[in-house]
């Protein structure tokens, strides 16, 4: 069953000559039942504003609109604009397409009220965008939730706990400020062209009162600590104060970054 009366995505792709480009991280979803399932992970969408990064030919965009959202979509590939215009005409006044680079977009300034961010992210800029949203100021942030598709390995790093191989900068920042969970996996065959690896949808909800800490300083501490994750903290954190800094807050300087809890990272950042 189709979610709207627009033409199938394969037809749209052909008509607009949208051959996927690897350099833009283009792996398109054509199955509207699947895009509807992704959109549902964002919760209630009726009359909510959703910001979507990289709508491409509009598979996820259509699912968001069909579920009642108003969508502001940022797309870097101008070849997609004509296809998106067809969707805009089908949902008058509910889809705004911004032709531009999400990495240079001020997301907080895009809408007046609270927004939800939903995206099948281009793999080459996904992590950078997520870190920007996690370090947003002021906090609680301008968004109510993030529902994002990543490569499975990146999704595991986002929800990772101390002591695991996947635990690193992403896990600390996401765990500090949000509650993050993987909602479901999507196999490579669901995309055109298929990527080499499985993908996962991650849902992140901002914590209203995360442990008090300067986001930029915590970002710096985690970058230094996990930049040399096999080294002892006294070595990896040397540029930030090393052994003396760790002694001040009673953390054993011979420990490695992956053994530190989020609370301990926050304590280091606050001691700086
Ligand atoms: N949402 C579509 C779907 O699910 O089928 C396409 C997803 S595809 C993985 C990623 C999309 O992001 C592509 O349309 C690509 O052109 C776009 N994109 C890549 N880099 C971007 C950037 N820096 N800013 C905005 N869009 C970008």
Coordinates of C-alpha atoms and ligand atoms in Angstrom, one line a residue:
X1 CA 0.0 0.0 0.0
X2 CA 1.4 3.4 -0.9
X3 CA 1.6 6.2 1.7
X4 CA 0.6 8.9 -0.8
X5 CA -0.6 9.2 -4.4
X6 CA 2.8 10.4 -5.7
X7 CA 4.7 8.3 -8.2
X8 CA 7.0 5.5 -7.0
X9 CA 10.5 6.7 -6.1
X10 CA 12.2 4.6 -8.8
X11 CA 10.2 6.4 -11.4
X12 CA 11.1 9.8 -9.9
X13 CA 14.8 8.9 -9.8
X14 CA 14.7 7.9 -13.5
X15 CA 12.7 10.8 -14.7
X16 CA 15.1 13.3 -12.9
X17 CA 18.3 11.4 -13.8
X18 CA 19.3 11.0 -10.1
X19 CA 22.1 8.5 -10.4
X20 CA 23.4 8.2 -6.8
X21 CA 26.8 9.9 -6.1
X22 CA 29.2 8.3 -3.7
X23 CA 30.9 11.6 -2.9
X24 CA 27.6 12.8 -1.5
X25 CA 27.0 9.7 0.6
X26 CA 23.9 8.9 -1.5
X27 CA 22.3 5.6 -0.6
X28 CA 18.6 6.0 -1.3
X29 CA 15.6 4.3 0.3
X30 CA 12.8 3.5 -2.1
X31 CA 10.6 1.4 0.2
X32 CA 8.0 3.8 1.5
X33 CA 6.9 1.3 4.2
X34 CA 10.5 1.4 5.5
X35 CA 10.7 5.2 5.5
X36 CA 7.3 5.3 7.3
X37 CA 8.8 3.0 9.9
X38 CA 11.8 5.3 10.4
X39 CA 9.4 8.3 10.6
X40 CA 7.3 6.6 13.3
X41 CA 10.4 6.3 15.6
X42 CA 10.2 10.1 16.0
X43 CA 6.9 9.7 17.8
X44 CA 4.0 12.1 17.2
X45 CA 4.5 14.2 14.1
X46 CA 1.1 15.8 13.5
X47 CA 1.7 19.6 13.4
X48 CA 5.3 19.1 14.5
X49 CA 8.2 20.7 12.6
X50 CA 10.8 18.2 11.4
X51 CA 14.2 19.2 10.1
X52 CA 15.5 16.6 7.6
X53 CA 19.1 16.6 6.4
X54 CA 19.6 15.2 2.9
X55 CA 16.1 14.4 1.6
X56 CA 17.5 13.2 -1.8
X57 CA 14.6 12.2 -4.0
X58 CA 12.3 12.4 -0.9
X59 CA 11.5 8.9 0.3
X60 CA 11.8 9.8 4.0
X61 CA 10.4 13.3 3.4
X62 CA 7.2 11.8 2.0
X63 CA 6.8 9.5 5.1
X64 CA 7.2 12.5 7.4
X65 CA 4.7 14.5 5.5
X66 CA 2.2 11.6 5.3
X67 CA 2.4 11.4 9.1
X68 CA 1.4 15.0 9.5
X69 CA 4.7 16.9 9.9
X70 CA 5.8 20.2 8.5
X71 CA 9.2 19.5 7.0
X72 CA 12.2 21.8 6.5
X73 CA 14.7 19.8 4.4
X74 CA 18.3 20.8 3.6
X75 CA 19.8 19.2 0.5
X76 CA 23.2 19.8 -1.0
X77 CA 22.6 18.2 -4.4
X78 CA 20.8 20.6 -6.7
X79 CA 19.8 17.7 -8.9
X80 CA 17.2 16.6 -6.3
X81 CA 15.4 20.0 -6.2
X82 CA 13.0 19.3 -9.0
X83 CA 11.9 16.0 -7.5
X84 CA 11.4 17.7 -4.2
X85 CA 9.3 20.4 -5.8
X86 CA 6.8 17.7 -6.9
X87 CA 6.4 16.7 -3.3
X88 CA 6.0 20.3 -2.2
X89 CA 3.1 20.7 -4.6
X90 CA 1.4 17.6 -3.2
X91 CA 1.7 19.0 0.3
X92 CA 1.2 22.8 -0.2
X93 CA 2.8 25.0 2.5
X94 CA 4.2 22.0 4.4
X95 CA 7.6 21.4 2.8
X96 CA 10.4 24.0 2.7
X97 CA 13.5 22.9 0.9
X98 CA 16.8 24.7 1.6
X99 CA 19.4 24.2 -1.1
X100 CA 22.7 24.1 0.8
X101 CA 25.2 22.3 3.0
X102 CA 24.0 21.0 6.3
X103 CA 27.5 21.5 7.8
X104 CA 27.1 25.3 7.3
X105 CA 23.5 25.5 8.5
X106 CA 22.3 27.2 11.7
X107 CA 19.8 24.6 12.7
X108 CA 18.6 26.4 15.8
X109 CA 17.5 29.4 13.7
X110 CA 15.5 27.4 11.1
X111 CA 12.1 27.3 13.0
X112 CA 10.4 29.2 15.8
X113 CA 9.1 26.4 18.0
X114 CA 10.7 23.1 19.0
X115 CA 11.7 20.7 16.3
X116 CA 12.4 17.1 15.7
X117 CA 15.4 16.2 13.6
X118 CA 15.0 13.1 11.4
X119 CA 17.5 12.0 8.7
X120 CA 19.0 9.2 6.8
X121 CA 22.3 10.9 7.1
X122 CA 25.0 11.0 4.4
X123 CA 27.6 8.7 6.0
X124 CA 30.5 11.1 5.4
X125 CA 29.1 13.9 7.5
X126 CA 26.8 12.1 9.9
X127 CA 29.1 12.0 12.9
X128 CA 30.1 15.6 12.5
X129 CA 26.5 16.7 12.4
X130 CA 25.6 14.6 15.5
X131 CA 28.5 16.1 17.5
X132 CA 27.3 19.6 16.6
X133 CA 23.8 18.8 17.9
X134 CA 25.1 17.1 21.0
X135 CA 27.3 20.2 21.9
X136 CA 24.4 22.6 21.2
X137 CA 24.1 25.6 23.5
X138 CA 21.9 26.6 25.3
X139 CA 20.8 23.2 26.7
X140 CA 18.0 21.8 26.7
X141 CA 18.5 22.3 23.0
X142 CA 16.3 23.6 20.2
X143 CA 15.3 20.0 19.3
X144 CA 13.0 17.6 21.0
X145 CA 14.6 14.5 19.6
X146 CA 17.0 13.1 17.0
X147 CA 16.0 10.1 14.9
X148 CA 19.0 9.3 12.7
X149 CA 20.3 6.5 10.4
X150 CA 23.9 5.6 10.8
X151 CA 26.2 2.7 9.8
X152 CA 25.7 0.1 12.5
X153 CA 29.2 0.5 13.8
X154 CA 28.7 4.2 14.4
X155 CA 25.3 3.5 16.0
X156 CA 27.1 1.2 18.4
X157 CA 29.6 3.9 19.3
X158 CA 26.7 6.3 20.1
X159 CA 25.0 4.0 22.6
X160 CA 28.3 2.4 23.9
X161 CA 28.9 2.0 27.7
X162 CA 32.3 2.3 29.5
X163 CA 34.6 -0.8 29.1
X164 CA 33.4 -1.7 25.6
X165 CA 35.5 -1.4 22.5
X166 CA 32.9 0.9 20.9
X167 CA 33.0 3.3 23.9
X168 CA 34.6 6.6 22.9
X169 CA 34.0 10.3 22.4
X170 CA 30.6 9.8 20.8
X171 CA 29.4 7.5 23.6
X172 CA 30.5 10.0 26.3
X173 CA 28.9 13.1 24.6
X174 CA 25.7 11.2 23.7
X175 CA 25.4 9.5 27.1
X176 CA 26.1 12.8 28.9
X177 CA 23.4 14.8 27.2
X178 CA 20.9 12.4 25.8
X179 CA 19.2 9.0 26.3
X180 CA 20.2 7.1 23.1
X181 CA 19.0 3.8 21.9
X182 CA 19.2 1.8 18.6
X183 CA 15.6 1.2 17.5
X184 CA 16.2 -1.2 14.5
X185 CA 18.7 -2.3 11.9
X186 CA 18.3 -1.8 8.2
X187 CA 20.1 -4.3 5.8
X188 CA 22.3 -3.1 2.9
X189 CA 19.7 -4.4 0.3
X190 CA 17.2 -1.8 1.5
X191 CA 19.3 1.0 -0.1
X192 CA 20.1 1.8 -3.7
X193 CA 23.0 1.4 -4.2
X194 CA 23.5 -0.9 -1.3
X195 CA 26.3 0.2 1.1
X196 CA 28.8 -2.4 2.3
X197 CA 27.5 -2.6 5.9
X198 CA 24.3 -2.8 7.9
X199 CA 22.7 0.5 9.1
X200 CA 20.8 1.3 12.2
X201 CA 18.3 3.9 13.3
X202 CA 19.2 5.6 16.5
X203 CA 16.8 7.7 18.6
X204 CA 18.2 10.3 21.0
X205 CA 16.2 12.3 23.5
X206 CA 17.8 15.2 25.3
X207 CA 18.2 14.9 29.0
X208 CA 16.6 18.0 30.6
X209 CA 19.3 18.2 33.3
X210 CA 22.6 16.6 32.3
X211 CA 25.5 16.8 34.8
X212 CA 26.6 20.5 34.8
X213 CA 29.7 20.9 32.5
X214 CA 31.0 23.1 29.8
X215 CA 30.2 21.2 26.5
X216 CA 33.2 22.5 24.6
X217 CA 35.7 21.6 27.4
X218 CA 34.2 18.1 27.7
X219 CA 34.5 17.8 23.9
X220 CA 38.2 18.7 24.2
X221 CA 38.9 16.3 27.1
X222 CA 37.2 13.3 25.3
X223 CA 39.1 14.2 22.1
X224 CA 42.4 14.1 23.9
X225 CA 41.7 11.0 26.0
X226 CA 40.3 8.9 23.1
X227 CA 42.7 10.3 20.5
X228 CA 45.3 8.0 22.2
X229 CA 42.9 5.5 23.7
X230 CA 45.5 2.8 24.3
X231 CA 47.7 5.2 26.3
X232 CA 47.4 5.9 30.0
X233 CA 45.5 9.0 30.9
X234 CA 48.6 10.7 32.3
X235 CA 50.0 10.5 28.8
X236 CA 46.9 11.2 26.6
X237 CA 45.8 14.2 28.8
X238 CA 49.3 15.6 29.2
X239 CA 48.5 18.7 27.1
X240 CA 45.6 19.5 29.5
X241 CA 47.5 19.0 32.8
X242 CA 48.1 15.2 32.9
X243 CA 49.0 13.7 36.2
X244 CA 48.5 16.9 38.3
X245 CA 45.0 17.4 36.9
X246 CA 44.0 13.8 37.6
X247 CA 45.5 13.9 41.1
X248 CA 43.3 16.9 41.9
X249 CA 40.1 14.8 41.3
X250 CA 41.5 11.5 42.5
X251 CA 41.6 9.6 39.2
X252 CA 44.3 7.0 38.9
X253 CA 46.6 8.4 36.1
X254 CA 47.5 4.9 34.9
X255 CA 43.9 4.2 33.8
X256 CA 42.9 4.3 30.1
X257 CA 40.1 6.4 28.6
X258 CA 37.8 3.5 27.9
X259 CA 37.5 2.7 31.6
X260 CA 36.3 6.1 32.7
X261 CA 32.6 6.7 33.3
X262 CA 30.8 9.7 31.9
X263 CA 30.7 11.2 35.5
X264 CA 34.5 10.9 35.6
X265 CA 34.9 12.6 32.2
X266 CA 32.6 15.4 33.5
X267 CA 34.8 15.7 36.7
X268 CA 37.9 16.1 34.6
X269 CA 36.3 18.8 32.4
X270 CA 35.1 20.7 35.4
X271 CA 38.5 20.6 37.0
X272 CA 40.1 22.3 34.0
Ligands
LIG1 N1 16.8 10.8 2.6 C1 17.1 10.1 1.3 C2 16.7 8.7 1.5 O1 16.5 8.3 2.7 O2 16.6 8.0 0.5 C3 18.6 10.2 0.9 C4 19.6 9.8 2.0 S1 21.2 9.7 1.4 C5 22.0 8.6 2.5 C6 22.0 11.2 2.0 C7 21.5 12.5 1.3 O3 22.2 13.7 1.9 C8 21.7 12.7 -0.2 O4 20.6 13.1 -0.8 C9 22.9 13.7 -0.3 O5 22.8 14.4 -1.5 C10 22.6 14.6 0.9 N2 23.8 15.3 1.4 C11 25.1 14.9 1.4 N3 25.9 15.7 2.0 C12 25.1 16.8 2.4 C13 25.3 18.0 3.1 N4 26.5 18.3 3.5 N5 24.3 18.8 3.4 C14 23.0 18.4 3.0 N6 22.7 17.3 2.3 C15 23.8 16.5 2.1

